[in-house]
Tab-separated table of C-alpha atoms in Angstrom:
chain	number	residue	atom	x	y	z
X	1	MET	CA	20.126	-8.999	-28.090
X	2	PRO	CA	16.986	-11.195	-28.061
X	3	TYR	CA	13.814	-9.508	-29.261
X	4	VAL	CA	11.851	-10.637	-26.229
X	5	ASN	CA	12.741	-10.306	-22.580
X	6	GLU	CA	11.504	-13.338	-20.626
X	7	VAL	CA	10.641	-12.915	-16.942
X	8	SER	CA	9.551	-15.684	-14.584
X	9	ILE	CA	6.576	-14.847	-12.345
X	10	LYS	CA	6.108	-16.887	-9.186
X	11	ASP	CA	2.781	-15.601	-7.813
X	12	TRP	CA	0.062	-12.927	-7.951
X	13	ALA	CA	2.045	-10.349	-5.973
X	14	ASN	CA	4.988	-10.702	-8.334
X	15	PHE	CA	2.655	-10.308	-11.332
X	16	GLU	CA	1.033	-7.157	-9.953
X	17	SER	CA	4.434	-5.681	-9.165
X	18	GLU	CA	5.673	-6.236	-12.723
X	19	ALA	CA	2.475	-4.931	-14.320
X	20	SER	CA	2.549	-1.801	-12.149
X	21	ARG	CA	6.210	-1.237	-12.940
X	22	ILE	CA	5.582	-1.215	-16.702
X	23	ILE	CA	2.490	1.001	-16.497
X	24	GLU	CA	4.123	3.476	-14.119
X	25	ALA	CA	7.327	3.636	-16.174
X	26	CYS	CA	5.319	4.668	-19.237
X	27	ALA	CA	3.386	7.255	-17.211
X	28	THR	CA	6.605	8.689	-15.786
X	29	ARG	CA	8.199	9.071	-19.219
X	30	ARG	CA	5.016	10.658	-20.562
X	31	ASP	CA	4.841	13.129	-17.669
X	32	ALA	CA	8.480	14.048	-18.285
X	33	GLY	CA	7.640	14.986	-21.884
X	34	GLU	CA	10.008	12.419	-23.390
X	35	GLY	CA	8.352	12.243	-26.788
X	36	TYR	CA	5.365	10.119	-27.723
X	37	ILE	CA	4.807	7.253	-25.294
X	38	SER	CA	2.181	4.672	-26.252
X	39	ASP	CA	0.211	2.818	-23.607
X	40	PRO	CA	1.557	-0.619	-22.744
X	41	LEU	CA	-0.573	-3.462	-24.086
X	42	PHE	CA	-0.967	-6.949	-22.655
X	43	ARG	CA	-1.841	-10.308	-24.155
X	44	GLY	CA	-2.429	-13.601	-22.363
X	45	GLN	CA	-1.750	-16.970	-23.986
X	46	ALA	CA	-2.601	-20.360	-22.507
X	47	SER	CA	0.820	-21.868	-23.175
X	48	LYS	CA	4.275	-20.375	-22.847
X	49	SER	CA	5.301	-22.248	-26.014
X	50	TRP	CA	2.888	-20.362	-28.294
X	51	SER	CA	4.350	-17.624	-30.476
X	52	LEU	CA	2.635	-14.380	-31.424
X	53	VAL	CA	0.410	-15.294	-34.353
X	54	THR	CA	-2.904	-13.936	-35.577
X	55	THR	CA	-6.005	-16.045	-36.112
X	56	LEU	CA	-5.546	-15.538	-39.871
X	57	GLU	CA	-2.045	-17.022	-39.677
X	58	ARG	CA	-3.379	-20.016	-37.753
X	59	PHE	CA	-6.243	-20.561	-40.196
X	60	SER	CA	-4.613	-19.971	-43.579
X	61	THR	CA	-1.159	-20.732	-44.977
X	62	LYS	CA	-1.430	-18.359	-47.962
X	63	SER	CA	-0.088	-14.825	-48.038
X	64	TRP	CA	-2.745	-12.152	-47.695
X	65	SER	CA	-2.273	-8.688	-49.129
X	66	ILE	CA	-4.182	-5.734	-47.709
X	67	THR	CA	-6.340	-5.734	-50.849
X	68	SER	CA	-7.032	-9.475	-50.909
X	69	TYR	CA	-8.174	-9.435	-47.274
X	70	HIS	CA	-10.398	-6.423	-47.998
X	71	HIS	CA	-12.007	-8.402	-50.831
X	72	LEU	CA	-12.597	-11.189	-48.295
X	73	LEU	CA	-14.419	-8.696	-46.058
X	74	LEU	CA	-16.615	-7.694	-48.997
X	75	SER	CA	-17.473	-11.339	-49.669
X	76	VAL	CA	-18.705	-12.024	-46.117
X	77	LEU	CA	-20.410	-8.646	-45.623
X	78	PRO	CA	-23.807	-9.594	-47.173
X	79	ALA	CA	-24.283	-12.603	-44.891
X	80	VAL	CA	-23.234	-10.719	-41.750
X	81	ALA	CA	-25.349	-7.671	-42.598
X	82	SER	CA	-28.365	-9.886	-43.312
X	83	LEU	CA	-28.110	-11.595	-39.940
X	84	THR	CA	-27.324	-8.525	-37.831
X	85	SER	CA	-29.165	-5.749	-39.719
X	86	ARG	CA	-26.067	-3.608	-39.208
X	87	THR	CA	-24.381	-1.561	-41.909
X	88	TRP	CA	-20.630	-1.391	-42.408
X	89	PRO	CA	-19.028	1.321	-44.585
X	90	LEU	CA	-16.819	-0.699	-46.932
X	91	ASP	CA	-15.738	0.573	-50.339
X	92	PRO	CA	-17.714	-1.679	-52.724
X	93	ASP	CA	-15.112	-1.566	-55.524
X	94	GLY	CA	-12.399	-2.881	-53.189
X	95	SER	CA	-10.015	-0.027	-53.891
X	96	VAL	CA	-7.637	0.478	-50.953
X	97	ASN	CA	-4.462	2.366	-50.123
X	98	GLU	CA	-2.205	-0.486	-49.059
X	99	SER	CA	0.661	1.769	-47.929
X	100	HIS	CA	-1.470	3.662	-45.396
X	101	LEU	CA	0.215	3.435	-41.977
X	102	GLY	CA	-2.989	3.610	-39.942
X	103	ALA	CA	-5.940	1.268	-39.605
X	104	PRO	CA	-6.616	-1.014	-42.582
X	105	PRO	CA	-9.767	-0.542	-44.651
X	106	GLY	CA	-12.859	-1.956	-42.984
X	107	TYR	CA	-11.158	-1.810	-39.588
X	108	GLU	CA	-14.316	-1.676	-37.447
X	109	PHE	CA	-15.883	-4.529	-39.419
X	110	MET	CA	-12.654	-6.492	-38.965
X	111	ILE	CA	-12.912	-6.044	-35.188
X	112	TYR	CA	-16.521	-7.211	-35.194
X	113	LEU	CA	-15.646	-10.330	-37.182
X	114	ARG	CA	-12.591	-10.999	-35.008
X	115	HIS	CA	-14.701	-11.100	-31.840
X	116	TYR	CA	-16.902	-13.769	-33.392
X	117	GLY	CA	-13.989	-15.950	-34.451
X	118	PHE	CA	-13.531	-15.007	-38.104
X	119	PRO	CA	-9.828	-15.293	-39.082
X	120	SER	CA	-8.207	-11.888	-38.800
X	121	PRO	CA	-4.817	-10.211	-39.347
X	122	LEU	CA	-5.482	-8.180	-36.191
X	123	LEU	CA	-3.473	-9.276	-33.164
X	124	ASP	CA	-5.613	-8.462	-30.151
X	125	TRP	CA	-4.296	-6.979	-26.901
X	126	SER	CA	-5.792	-5.424	-23.783
X	127	ARG	CA	-4.801	-2.275	-21.950
X	128	SER	CA	-5.484	-4.256	-18.775
X	129	PRO	CA	-2.878	-6.753	-17.545
X	130	TYR	CA	-5.670	-8.375	-15.531
X	131	VAL	CA	-7.813	-9.052	-18.595
X	132	ALA	CA	-4.733	-10.538	-20.258
X	133	ALA	CA	-4.176	-12.737	-17.204
X	134	PHE	CA	-7.736	-14.040	-17.484
X	135	PHE	CA	-7.197	-15.091	-21.093
X	136	ALA	CA	-3.969	-16.825	-20.107
X	137	PHE	CA	-5.663	-18.890	-17.398
X	138	ALA	CA	-9.327	-19.171	-18.471
X	139	THR	CA	-9.025	-22.522	-20.244
X	140	ARG	CA	-8.174	-25.595	-18.191
X	141	PRO	CA	-4.653	-26.515	-19.296
X	142	PRO	CA	-3.741	-29.982	-20.560
X	143	GLU	CA	-1.513	-32.051	-18.287
X	144	THR	CA	1.446	-31.403	-20.571
X	145	CYS	CA	1.227	-27.626	-20.074
X	146	GLU	CA	3.533	-26.318	-17.366
X	147	ALA	CA	3.210	-22.551	-17.753
X	148	VAL	CA	1.214	-19.800	-19.444
X	149	ALA	CA	2.499	-16.519	-20.859
X	150	ILE	CA	1.460	-12.905	-20.562
X	151	PHE	CA	3.076	-10.519	-23.043
X	152	ALA	CA	3.608	-6.817	-22.411
X	153	PHE	CA	4.163	-4.731	-25.554
X	154	ARG	CA	5.344	-1.139	-25.837
X	155	GLU	CA	5.382	0.230	-29.366
X	156	HIS	CA	6.539	3.834	-28.854
X	157	ILE	CA	8.809	4.749	-25.959
X	158	GLY	CA	9.693	8.338	-26.853
X	159	TYR	CA	12.263	8.014	-29.629
X	160	GLY	CA	10.042	7.914	-32.690
X	161	LYS	CA	9.949	4.817	-34.849
X	162	GLU	CA	12.091	3.653	-37.749
X	163	GLY	CA	10.935	1.450	-40.580
X	164	SER	CA	11.034	0.743	-44.290
X	165	ASP	CA	8.339	-0.497	-46.646
X	166	ASP	CA	10.102	-3.761	-47.468
X	167	ARG	CA	10.678	-4.679	-43.845
X	168	ALA	CA	7.989	-5.948	-41.466
X	169	ARG	CA	6.479	-3.129	-39.431
X	170	ILE	CA	4.086	-3.305	-36.480
X	171	THR	CA	1.408	-0.634	-36.263
X	172	GLY	CA	-0.763	-0.069	-33.209
X	173	LEU	CA	-4.307	0.937	-34.094
X	174	GLY	CA	-5.513	2.531	-30.853
X	175	PRO	CA	-8.658	1.955	-28.796
X	176	TYR	CA	-11.231	4.056	-30.661
X	177	ALA	CA	-13.713	2.109	-32.747
X	178	VAL	CA	-17.480	1.783	-33.086
X	179	THR	CA	-17.805	-1.975	-33.155
X	180	HIS	CA	-18.651	-4.988	-30.973
X	181	GLU	CA	-19.291	-4.275	-27.286
X	182	ARG	CA	-16.684	-6.877	-26.333
X	183	HIS	CA	-14.056	-4.539	-27.743
X	184	HIS	CA	-14.845	-2.095	-24.936
X	185	ALA	CA	-15.529	-4.654	-22.195
X	186	GLN	CA	-12.109	-6.228	-22.776
X	187	GLN	CA	-10.288	-2.867	-23.144
X	188	CYS	CA	-9.051	-4.056	-26.509
X	189	GLU	CA	-6.473	-2.633	-28.835
X	190	TYR	CA	-5.022	-4.263	-31.924
X	191	THR	CA	-1.836	-4.318	-33.915
X	192	ILE	CA	-1.144	-5.304	-37.485
X	193	CYS	CA	2.152	-6.213	-39.099
X	194	LYS	CA	2.764	-5.718	-42.797
X	195	LYS	CA	5.524	-5.280	-45.368
X	196	ARG	CA	5.826	-4.625	-49.081
X	197	VAL	CA	6.342	-7.714	-51.226
X	198	GLY	CA	6.658	-6.875	-54.901
X	199	ASP	CA	3.865	-4.508	-55.860
X	200	SER	CA	1.642	-5.124	-52.837
X	201	TYR	CA	1.680	-4.862	-49.074
X	202	GLN	CA	1.113	-8.133	-47.248
X	203	TYR	CA	0.171	-8.977	-43.696
X	204	CYS	CA	3.035	-10.810	-42.022
X	205	ASN	CA	4.042	-12.329	-38.698
X	206	HIS	CA	4.628	-9.870	-35.864
X	207	GLU	CA	7.839	-11.547	-34.801
X	208	GLU	CA	9.411	-10.574	-38.142
X	209	ALA	CA	9.331	-6.954	-36.971
X	210	LEU	CA	10.995	-7.565	-33.623
X	211	GLY	CA	14.709	-7.447	-32.977
X	212	ASP	CA	17.598	-5.001	-32.908
X	213	ARG	CA	16.818	-1.502	-34.142
X	214	VAL	CA	18.744	1.758	-34.156
X	215	ILE	CA	15.815	3.366	-32.330
X	216	PRO	CA	14.321	1.489	-29.346
X	217	GLN	CA	10.790	0.452	-30.305
X	218	ASP	CA	8.367	-2.482	-30.187
X	219	LEU	CA	9.619	-3.667	-26.794
X	220	LEU	CA	8.212	-7.043	-25.805
X	221	THR	CA	8.353	-8.717	-22.408
X	222	LYS	CA	7.101	-12.271	-21.930
X	223	TYR	CA	6.041	-13.199	-18.408
X	224	ILE	CA	6.082	-16.921	-17.693
X	225	ILE	CA	3.666	-18.068	-14.959
X	226	PRO	CA	3.327	-21.698	-13.779
X	227	VAL	CA	-0.116	-23.247	-14.262
X	228	THR	CA	-0.072	-24.210	-10.580
X	229	GLU	CA	-0.997	-20.567	-9.928
X	230	ARG	CA	-4.171	-20.822	-12.032
X	231	GLY	CA	-6.629	-21.196	-9.145
X	232	ARG	CA	-5.158	-18.257	-7.227
X	233	PHE	CA	-5.170	-16.016	-10.285
X	234	LEU	CA	-8.769	-16.838	-11.232
X	235	ARG	CA	-9.996	-16.184	-7.692
X	236	LYS	CA	-8.228	-12.821	-7.621
X	237	LEU	CA	-9.593	-11.892	-11.029
X	238	GLU	CA	-13.170	-12.816	-10.128
X	239	SER	CA	-12.932	-10.595	-7.063
X	240	MET	CA	-12.163	-7.779	-9.555
X	241	ASN	CA	-15.235	-8.765	-11.648
X	242	ILE	CA	-13.033	-10.139	-14.419
X	243	HIS	CA	-14.536	-13.395	-15.648
X	244	ALA	CA	-15.985	-14.879	-18.828
X	245	PHE	CA	-19.403	-13.223	-18.504
X	246	SER	CA	-18.059	-9.729	-17.802
X	247	LEU	CA	-15.771	-9.971	-20.838
X	248	PHE	CA	-18.004	-11.757	-23.385
X	249	ARG	CA	-21.504	-10.851	-22.174
X	250	ASP	CA	-23.506	-13.705	-23.678
X	251	GLU	CA	-25.263	-16.849	-22.465
X	252	GLY	CA	-22.356	-19.149	-23.214
X	253	SER	CA	-19.974	-17.048	-21.139
X	254	LEU	CA	-22.536	-16.921	-18.322
X	255	MET	CA	-22.582	-20.725	-18.248
X	256	GLN	CA	-18.776	-20.771	-18.204
X	257	THR	CA	-18.718	-18.353	-15.274
X	258	LEU	CA	-21.363	-20.300	-13.344
X	259	ALA	CA	-19.511	-23.558	-13.919
X	260	TYR	CA	-16.368	-21.982	-12.505
X	261	ARG	CA	-18.165	-20.558	-9.458
X	262	GLU	CA	-20.281	-23.575	-8.595
X	263	ILE	CA	-17.965	-26.434	-9.561
X	264	GLU	CA	-14.348	-25.590	-10.230
X	265	LYS	CA	-13.945	-22.941	-7.543
X	266	GLN	CA	-15.555	-25.193	-4.961
X	267	ASP	CA	-13.292	-28.118	-5.878
X	268	ALA	CA	-10.087	-26.072	-5.777
X	269	PRO	CA	-7.829	-26.539	-2.744
C-alpha cells in the first residue's frame, strides 16, 4: 500500500469538504474515546512535485545528529542574542539526551530560528488547512507548474504507535512553545524524524518513516490542486483575513499583501 494517499481537488468547495471531513473524523473518534487521537496537521507546498523535506535537508547534504545540531544552535546563539536582547535556555556544555522522544534540546530557539529562515530539522505544519492553502498558493507559480499540494498528516489515530530506535520515527511536538509570534499567528506545529545510526541519533527524512505498519499511524494525504484555482483560493483566504501580513506581521509581508490587493487582485479575471 502506498504511504501517501493522493486526492485530486477541483475547487474551493471540494477543498473545504475534504478538510472538514478529516477534522470531523478525528473529532468523532476522540469523542468516542478511541484512544489518543492527535489533531490533523496541514502543510502547503507550491508544487505537487516537491517531497516532504526540511529546510536543513535542503541546505545541507551532511548527516546531522541531535548533538551536532545542538552544537550548531550554541554557535549561533551569541549573535542572535546580541541582536534581539532575548535569552534562550540552552545547555552551554552541549550535553543532550539524544534518545528522548519529545522535543529536541533548544526547541523554542529552533522555532525562532526556523521562522527567520535558519536551516532547521523541524518540519512545519499548521493546524489550519486554510493557512496551509495560503502557503501553497502565495507565491506566483512558474509557467511549468501545473498544480500545488496540500498535505494532511495524522500521527496518532487511536491505536498507539510502534517504532524502533534504528528505524526512522516521526514525532509530533505539539503547539505549546514560548517563541516567535509567527508560531501562534500561523497555528504552527512541528514534527521531527530521527533514527539511531551507530552510537548516535540522527535527523532523517520524514518519508523514511512512512509506509506499511502493523499499527495504523502517520497517515498522510496529499491533495493536488491545479494552479488555475490560485486566484479563487487567494480571494477566499483574504476574506478570512489569511494573507501574508496576518501570518508574518512585518513590513515586508505588508508590502506583499498590498501588492496583491492593489495589483494582482485587480488584474485577476
